[in-house]
Short mmCIF file of C-alpha atoms in Angstrom, two decimals:
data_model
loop_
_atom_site.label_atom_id
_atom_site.label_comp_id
_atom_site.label_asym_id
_atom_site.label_seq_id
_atom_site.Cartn_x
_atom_site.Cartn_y
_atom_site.Cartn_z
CA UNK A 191 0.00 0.00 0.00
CA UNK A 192 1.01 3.67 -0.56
CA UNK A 193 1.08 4.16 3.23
CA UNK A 194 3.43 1.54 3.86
CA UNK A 195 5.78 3.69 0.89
CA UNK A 196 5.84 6.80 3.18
CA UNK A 197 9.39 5.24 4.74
CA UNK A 198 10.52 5.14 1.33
CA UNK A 199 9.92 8.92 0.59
CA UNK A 200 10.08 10.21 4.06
CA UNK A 201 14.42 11.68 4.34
CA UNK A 202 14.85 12.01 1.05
CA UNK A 203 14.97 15.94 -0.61
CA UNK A 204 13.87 15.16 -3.39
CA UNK A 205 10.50 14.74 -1.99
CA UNK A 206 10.34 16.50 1.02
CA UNK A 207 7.14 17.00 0.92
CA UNK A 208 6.65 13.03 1.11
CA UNK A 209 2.89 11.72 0.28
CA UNK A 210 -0.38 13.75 0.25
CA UNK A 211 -2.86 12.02 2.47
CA UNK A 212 -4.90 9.08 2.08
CA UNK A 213 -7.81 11.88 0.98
CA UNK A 214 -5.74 12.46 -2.20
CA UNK A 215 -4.49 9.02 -3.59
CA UNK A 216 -4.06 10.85 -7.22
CA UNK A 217 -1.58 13.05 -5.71
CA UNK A 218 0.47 9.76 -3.85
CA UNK A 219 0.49 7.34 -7.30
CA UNK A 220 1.74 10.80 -9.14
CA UNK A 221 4.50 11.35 -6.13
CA UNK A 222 5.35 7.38 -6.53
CA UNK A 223 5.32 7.53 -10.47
CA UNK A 224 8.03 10.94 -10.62
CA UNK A 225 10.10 8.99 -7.98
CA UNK A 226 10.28 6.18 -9.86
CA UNK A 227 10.82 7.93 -13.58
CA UNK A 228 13.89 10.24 -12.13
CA UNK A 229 15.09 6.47 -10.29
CA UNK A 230 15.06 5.01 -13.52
CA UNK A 231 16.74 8.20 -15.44
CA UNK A 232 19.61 7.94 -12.72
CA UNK A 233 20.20 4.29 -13.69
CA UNK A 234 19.87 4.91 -17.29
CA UNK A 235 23.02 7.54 -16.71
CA UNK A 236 25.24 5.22 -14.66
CA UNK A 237 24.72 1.96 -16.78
CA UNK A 238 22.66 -0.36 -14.91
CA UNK A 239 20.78 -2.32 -16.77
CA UNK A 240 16.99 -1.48 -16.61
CA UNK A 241 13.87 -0.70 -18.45
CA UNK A 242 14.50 2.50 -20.35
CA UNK A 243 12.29 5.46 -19.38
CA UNK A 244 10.32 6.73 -22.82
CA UNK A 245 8.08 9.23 -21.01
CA UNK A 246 6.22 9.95 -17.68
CA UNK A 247 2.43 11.53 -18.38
CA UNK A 248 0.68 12.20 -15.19
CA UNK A 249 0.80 8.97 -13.03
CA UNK A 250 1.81 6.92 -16.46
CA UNK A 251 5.21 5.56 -16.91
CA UNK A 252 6.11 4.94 -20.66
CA UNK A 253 9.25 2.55 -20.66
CA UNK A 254 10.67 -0.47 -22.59
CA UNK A 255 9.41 -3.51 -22.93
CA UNK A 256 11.79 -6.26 -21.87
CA UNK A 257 10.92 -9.74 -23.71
CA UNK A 258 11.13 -12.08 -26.84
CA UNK A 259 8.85 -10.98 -29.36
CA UNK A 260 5.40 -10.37 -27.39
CA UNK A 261 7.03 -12.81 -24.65
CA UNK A 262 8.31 -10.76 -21.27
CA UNK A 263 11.28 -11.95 -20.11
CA UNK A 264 11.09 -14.42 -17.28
CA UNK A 265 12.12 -13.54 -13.33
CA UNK A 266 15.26 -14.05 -11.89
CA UNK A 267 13.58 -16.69 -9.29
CA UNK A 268 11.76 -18.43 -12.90
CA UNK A 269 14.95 -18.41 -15.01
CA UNK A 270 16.86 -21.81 -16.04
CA UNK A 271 20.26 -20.94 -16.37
CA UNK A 272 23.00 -23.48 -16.95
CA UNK A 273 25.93 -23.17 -14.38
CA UNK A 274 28.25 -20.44 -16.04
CA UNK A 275 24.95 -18.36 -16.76
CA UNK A 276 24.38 -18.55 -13.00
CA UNK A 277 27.64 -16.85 -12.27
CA UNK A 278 27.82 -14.74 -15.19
CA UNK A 279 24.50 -13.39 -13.99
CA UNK A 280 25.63 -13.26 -10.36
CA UNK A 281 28.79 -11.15 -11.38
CA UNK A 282 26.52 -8.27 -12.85
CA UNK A 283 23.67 -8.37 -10.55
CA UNK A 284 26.50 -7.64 -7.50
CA UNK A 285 28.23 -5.31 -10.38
CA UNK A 286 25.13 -2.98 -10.91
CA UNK A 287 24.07 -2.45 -7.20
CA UNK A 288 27.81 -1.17 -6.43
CA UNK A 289 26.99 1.01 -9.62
CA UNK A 290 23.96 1.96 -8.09
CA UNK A 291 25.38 2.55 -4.74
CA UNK A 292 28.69 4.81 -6.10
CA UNK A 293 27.71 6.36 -9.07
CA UNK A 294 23.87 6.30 -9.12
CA UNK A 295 24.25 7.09 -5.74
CA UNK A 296 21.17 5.07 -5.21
CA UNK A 297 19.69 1.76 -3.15
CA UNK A 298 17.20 -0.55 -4.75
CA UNK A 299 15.89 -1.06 -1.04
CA UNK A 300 13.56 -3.79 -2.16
CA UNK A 301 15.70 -5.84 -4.30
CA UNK A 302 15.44 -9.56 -4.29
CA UNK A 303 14.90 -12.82 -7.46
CA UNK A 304 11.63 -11.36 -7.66
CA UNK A 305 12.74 -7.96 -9.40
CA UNK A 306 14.77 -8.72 -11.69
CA UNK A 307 14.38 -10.42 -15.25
CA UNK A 308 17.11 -12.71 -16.88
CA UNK A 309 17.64 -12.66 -20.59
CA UNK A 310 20.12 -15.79 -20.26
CA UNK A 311 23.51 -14.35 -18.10
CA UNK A 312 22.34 -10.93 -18.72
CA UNK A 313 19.92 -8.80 -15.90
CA UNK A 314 17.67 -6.24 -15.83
CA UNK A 315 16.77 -4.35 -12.28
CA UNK A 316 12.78 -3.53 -12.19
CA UNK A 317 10.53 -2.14 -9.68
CA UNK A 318 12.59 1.14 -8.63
CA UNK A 319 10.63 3.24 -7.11
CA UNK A 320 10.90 2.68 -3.71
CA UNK A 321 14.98 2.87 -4.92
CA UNK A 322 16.22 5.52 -2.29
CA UNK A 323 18.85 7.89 -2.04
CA UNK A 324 22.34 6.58 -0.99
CA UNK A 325 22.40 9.04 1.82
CA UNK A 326 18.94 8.22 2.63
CA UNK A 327 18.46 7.61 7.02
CA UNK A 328 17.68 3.79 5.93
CA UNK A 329 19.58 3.55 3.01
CA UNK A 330 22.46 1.14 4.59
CA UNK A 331 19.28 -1.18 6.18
CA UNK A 332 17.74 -0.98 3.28
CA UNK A 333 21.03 -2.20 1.08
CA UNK A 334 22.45 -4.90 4.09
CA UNK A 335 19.15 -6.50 3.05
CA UNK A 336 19.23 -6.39 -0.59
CA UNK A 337 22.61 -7.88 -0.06
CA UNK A 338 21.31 -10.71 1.71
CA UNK A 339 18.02 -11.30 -0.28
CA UNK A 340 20.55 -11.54 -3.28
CA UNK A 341 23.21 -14.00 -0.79
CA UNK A 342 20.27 -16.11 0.08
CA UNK A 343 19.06 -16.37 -4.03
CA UNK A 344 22.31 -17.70 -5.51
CA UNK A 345 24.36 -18.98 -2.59
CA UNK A 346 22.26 -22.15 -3.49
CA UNK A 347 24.37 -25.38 -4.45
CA UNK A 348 22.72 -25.25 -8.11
CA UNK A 349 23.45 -21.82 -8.39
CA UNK A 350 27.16 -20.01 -7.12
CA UNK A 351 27.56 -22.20 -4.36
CA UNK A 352 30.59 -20.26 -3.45
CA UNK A 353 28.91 -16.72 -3.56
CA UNK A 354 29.71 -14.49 -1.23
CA UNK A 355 28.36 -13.80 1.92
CA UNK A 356 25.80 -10.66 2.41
CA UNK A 357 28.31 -8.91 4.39
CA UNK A 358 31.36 -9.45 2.66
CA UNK A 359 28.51 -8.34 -0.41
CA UNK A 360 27.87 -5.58 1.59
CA UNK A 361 31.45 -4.52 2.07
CA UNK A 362 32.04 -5.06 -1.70
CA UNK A 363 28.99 -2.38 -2.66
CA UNK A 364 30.29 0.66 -0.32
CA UNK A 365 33.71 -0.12 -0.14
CA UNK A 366 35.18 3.24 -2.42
CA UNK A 367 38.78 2.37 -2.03
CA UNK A 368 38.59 -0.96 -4.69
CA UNK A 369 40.39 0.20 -7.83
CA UNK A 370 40.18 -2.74 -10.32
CA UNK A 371 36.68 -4.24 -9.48
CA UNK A 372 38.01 -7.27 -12.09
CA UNK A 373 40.42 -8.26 -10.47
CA UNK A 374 39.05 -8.21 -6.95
CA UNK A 375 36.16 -9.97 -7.42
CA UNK A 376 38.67 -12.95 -9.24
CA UNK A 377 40.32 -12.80 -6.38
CA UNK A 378 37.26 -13.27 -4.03
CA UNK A 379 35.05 -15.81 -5.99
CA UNK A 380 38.46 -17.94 -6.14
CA UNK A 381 39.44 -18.20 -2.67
CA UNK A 382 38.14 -20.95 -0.15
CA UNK A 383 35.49 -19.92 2.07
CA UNK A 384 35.74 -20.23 6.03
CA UNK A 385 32.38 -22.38 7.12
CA UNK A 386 31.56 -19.02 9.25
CA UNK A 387 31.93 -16.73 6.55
CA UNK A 388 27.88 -17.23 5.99
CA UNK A 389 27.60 -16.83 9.84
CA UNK A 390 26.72 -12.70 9.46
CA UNK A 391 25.11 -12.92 13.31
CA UNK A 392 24.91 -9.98 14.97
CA UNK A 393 25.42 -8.35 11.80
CA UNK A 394 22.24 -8.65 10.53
CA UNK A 395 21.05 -6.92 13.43
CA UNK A 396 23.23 -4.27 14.31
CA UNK A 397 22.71 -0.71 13.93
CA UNK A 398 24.57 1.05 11.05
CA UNK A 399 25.37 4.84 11.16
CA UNK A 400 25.12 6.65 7.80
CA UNK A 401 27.29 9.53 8.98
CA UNK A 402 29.29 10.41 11.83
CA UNK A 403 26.31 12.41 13.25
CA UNK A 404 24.89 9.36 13.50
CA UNK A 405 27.27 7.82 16.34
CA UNK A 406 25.78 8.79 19.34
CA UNK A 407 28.22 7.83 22.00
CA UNK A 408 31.39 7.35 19.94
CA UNK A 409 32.97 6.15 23.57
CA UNK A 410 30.74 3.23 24.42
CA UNK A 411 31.51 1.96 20.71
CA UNK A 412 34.90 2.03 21.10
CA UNK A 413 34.84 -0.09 24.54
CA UNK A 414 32.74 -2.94 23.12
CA UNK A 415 35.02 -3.10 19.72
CA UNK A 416 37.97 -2.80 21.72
CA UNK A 417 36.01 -6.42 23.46
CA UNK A 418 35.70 -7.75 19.39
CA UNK A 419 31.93 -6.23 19.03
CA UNK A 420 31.19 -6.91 15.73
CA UNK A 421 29.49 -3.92 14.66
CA UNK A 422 33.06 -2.12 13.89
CA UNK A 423 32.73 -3.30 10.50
CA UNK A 424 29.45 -1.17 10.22
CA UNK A 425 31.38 1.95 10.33
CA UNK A 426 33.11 0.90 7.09
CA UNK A 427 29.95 2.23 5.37
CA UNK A 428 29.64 5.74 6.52
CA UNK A 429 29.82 7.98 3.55
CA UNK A 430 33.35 9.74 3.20
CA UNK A 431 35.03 8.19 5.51
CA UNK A 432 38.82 7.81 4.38
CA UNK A 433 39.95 4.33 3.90
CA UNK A 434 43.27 5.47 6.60
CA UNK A 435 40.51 5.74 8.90
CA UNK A 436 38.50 2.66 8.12
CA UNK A 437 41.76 0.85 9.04
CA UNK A 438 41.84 2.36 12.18
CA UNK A 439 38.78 0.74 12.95
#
């Protein structure tokens, strides 16, 4: 429902106004439709694969049609893939929502097998409206579960068994101090994964600050790291913080 879209709209500036009221539902599928047209523009710009915007008339989104023919092109969850199509796929799913995160400076928020279509190895990201900005208050819960709903998809035997966990996923989307992508992800889809890699635990749970503003008792946090609290690597994500100082953490 449109109600339960406010926390997508609510913190971002590009609709501060967020959604009229339930008394004008016009005005909330128009405020959802714009989002989702300039979400779609912003991928269109940085290269991730999507439908292509053709026009945006009222509430109406004009875009591409993705299929065979008159055929639309199957889910990720309905695809049959043959084992290199699997990881070919995997590769530029986990490619386009760093894009997204860097350069579209966006989070899909919702993302998961169910939005997004397979044309063989190649994918195409759908349903973007609730897409948020990357500096968005929830945009780092929002992503840590993208990254998992993704981990959970392929980590499957039949699929990339050795995929990589939603954190280390996680890590691999904000992480601005990778300069050849290539070669980093060879070097992390060939090593041997530790049995607890997968074990993300109190991970999954912890709170993650989007800036420093949002450490409120920078003190406390350093005690319970300095005790190997988990939740250091959360800090990893705030935005602009220098990798000399991610180290330190």
């Amino acid at each position: 429902s449109f109600k339960d879209r406010q926390k997508y709209v609510a913190g971002e500036w590009r609709f501060r106004g967020g959604f009229a009221r339930a008394s004008n539902p016009r005005r909330m599928v128009k405020t959802w439709a714009e989002k989702e047209g300039r979400n779609l523009l912003r991928l269109a710009h940085g290269g991730v694969p999507a439908p292509r915007l053709r026009g945006l008339v009222a509430h109406v989104l004009l875009m591409d049609f993705l299929g065979d023919g008159d055929v639309p092109l199957p889910r990720l969850k309905d695809a049959v893939l043959k084992s290199s199509q699997w990881r070919a796929s995997y590769y530029q799913l986990i490619l386009a929502i760093r894009t997204m995160f860097q350069e579209c400076r966006l989070v899909h928020a919702d993302l998961s097998e169910y939005n997004v279509l397979a044309r063989g190895s190649d994918i195409y990201i759908i349903d973007v409206g609730q897409a948020v900005e990357h500096d968005h208050p929830n945009a780092l819960h929002f992503l840590r579960a993208d990254c998992t709903n993704i981990t959970a998809f392929y980590s499957a035997p039949s699929r990339v068994p050795n995929a990589m966990s939603a954190r280390r996923l996680f890590d691999f989307v904000t992480d601005t101090s990778i300069r050849n992508v290539d070669d980093w992800l060879e070097d992390e889809m060939s090593r041997e994964r530790d049995p607890a890699e997968g074990e993300d635990g109190s991970w999954l749970n912890a709170y993650i600050p989007r800036t420093l503003s949002d450490v409120v008792d920078p003190e406390r946090d350093i005690f319970e790291v300095e005790e190997g609290d988990e939740r250091v690597d959360a800090y990893k994500a705030i935005a602009g913080l220098p990798r000399e100082a991610q180290n330190a953490l």
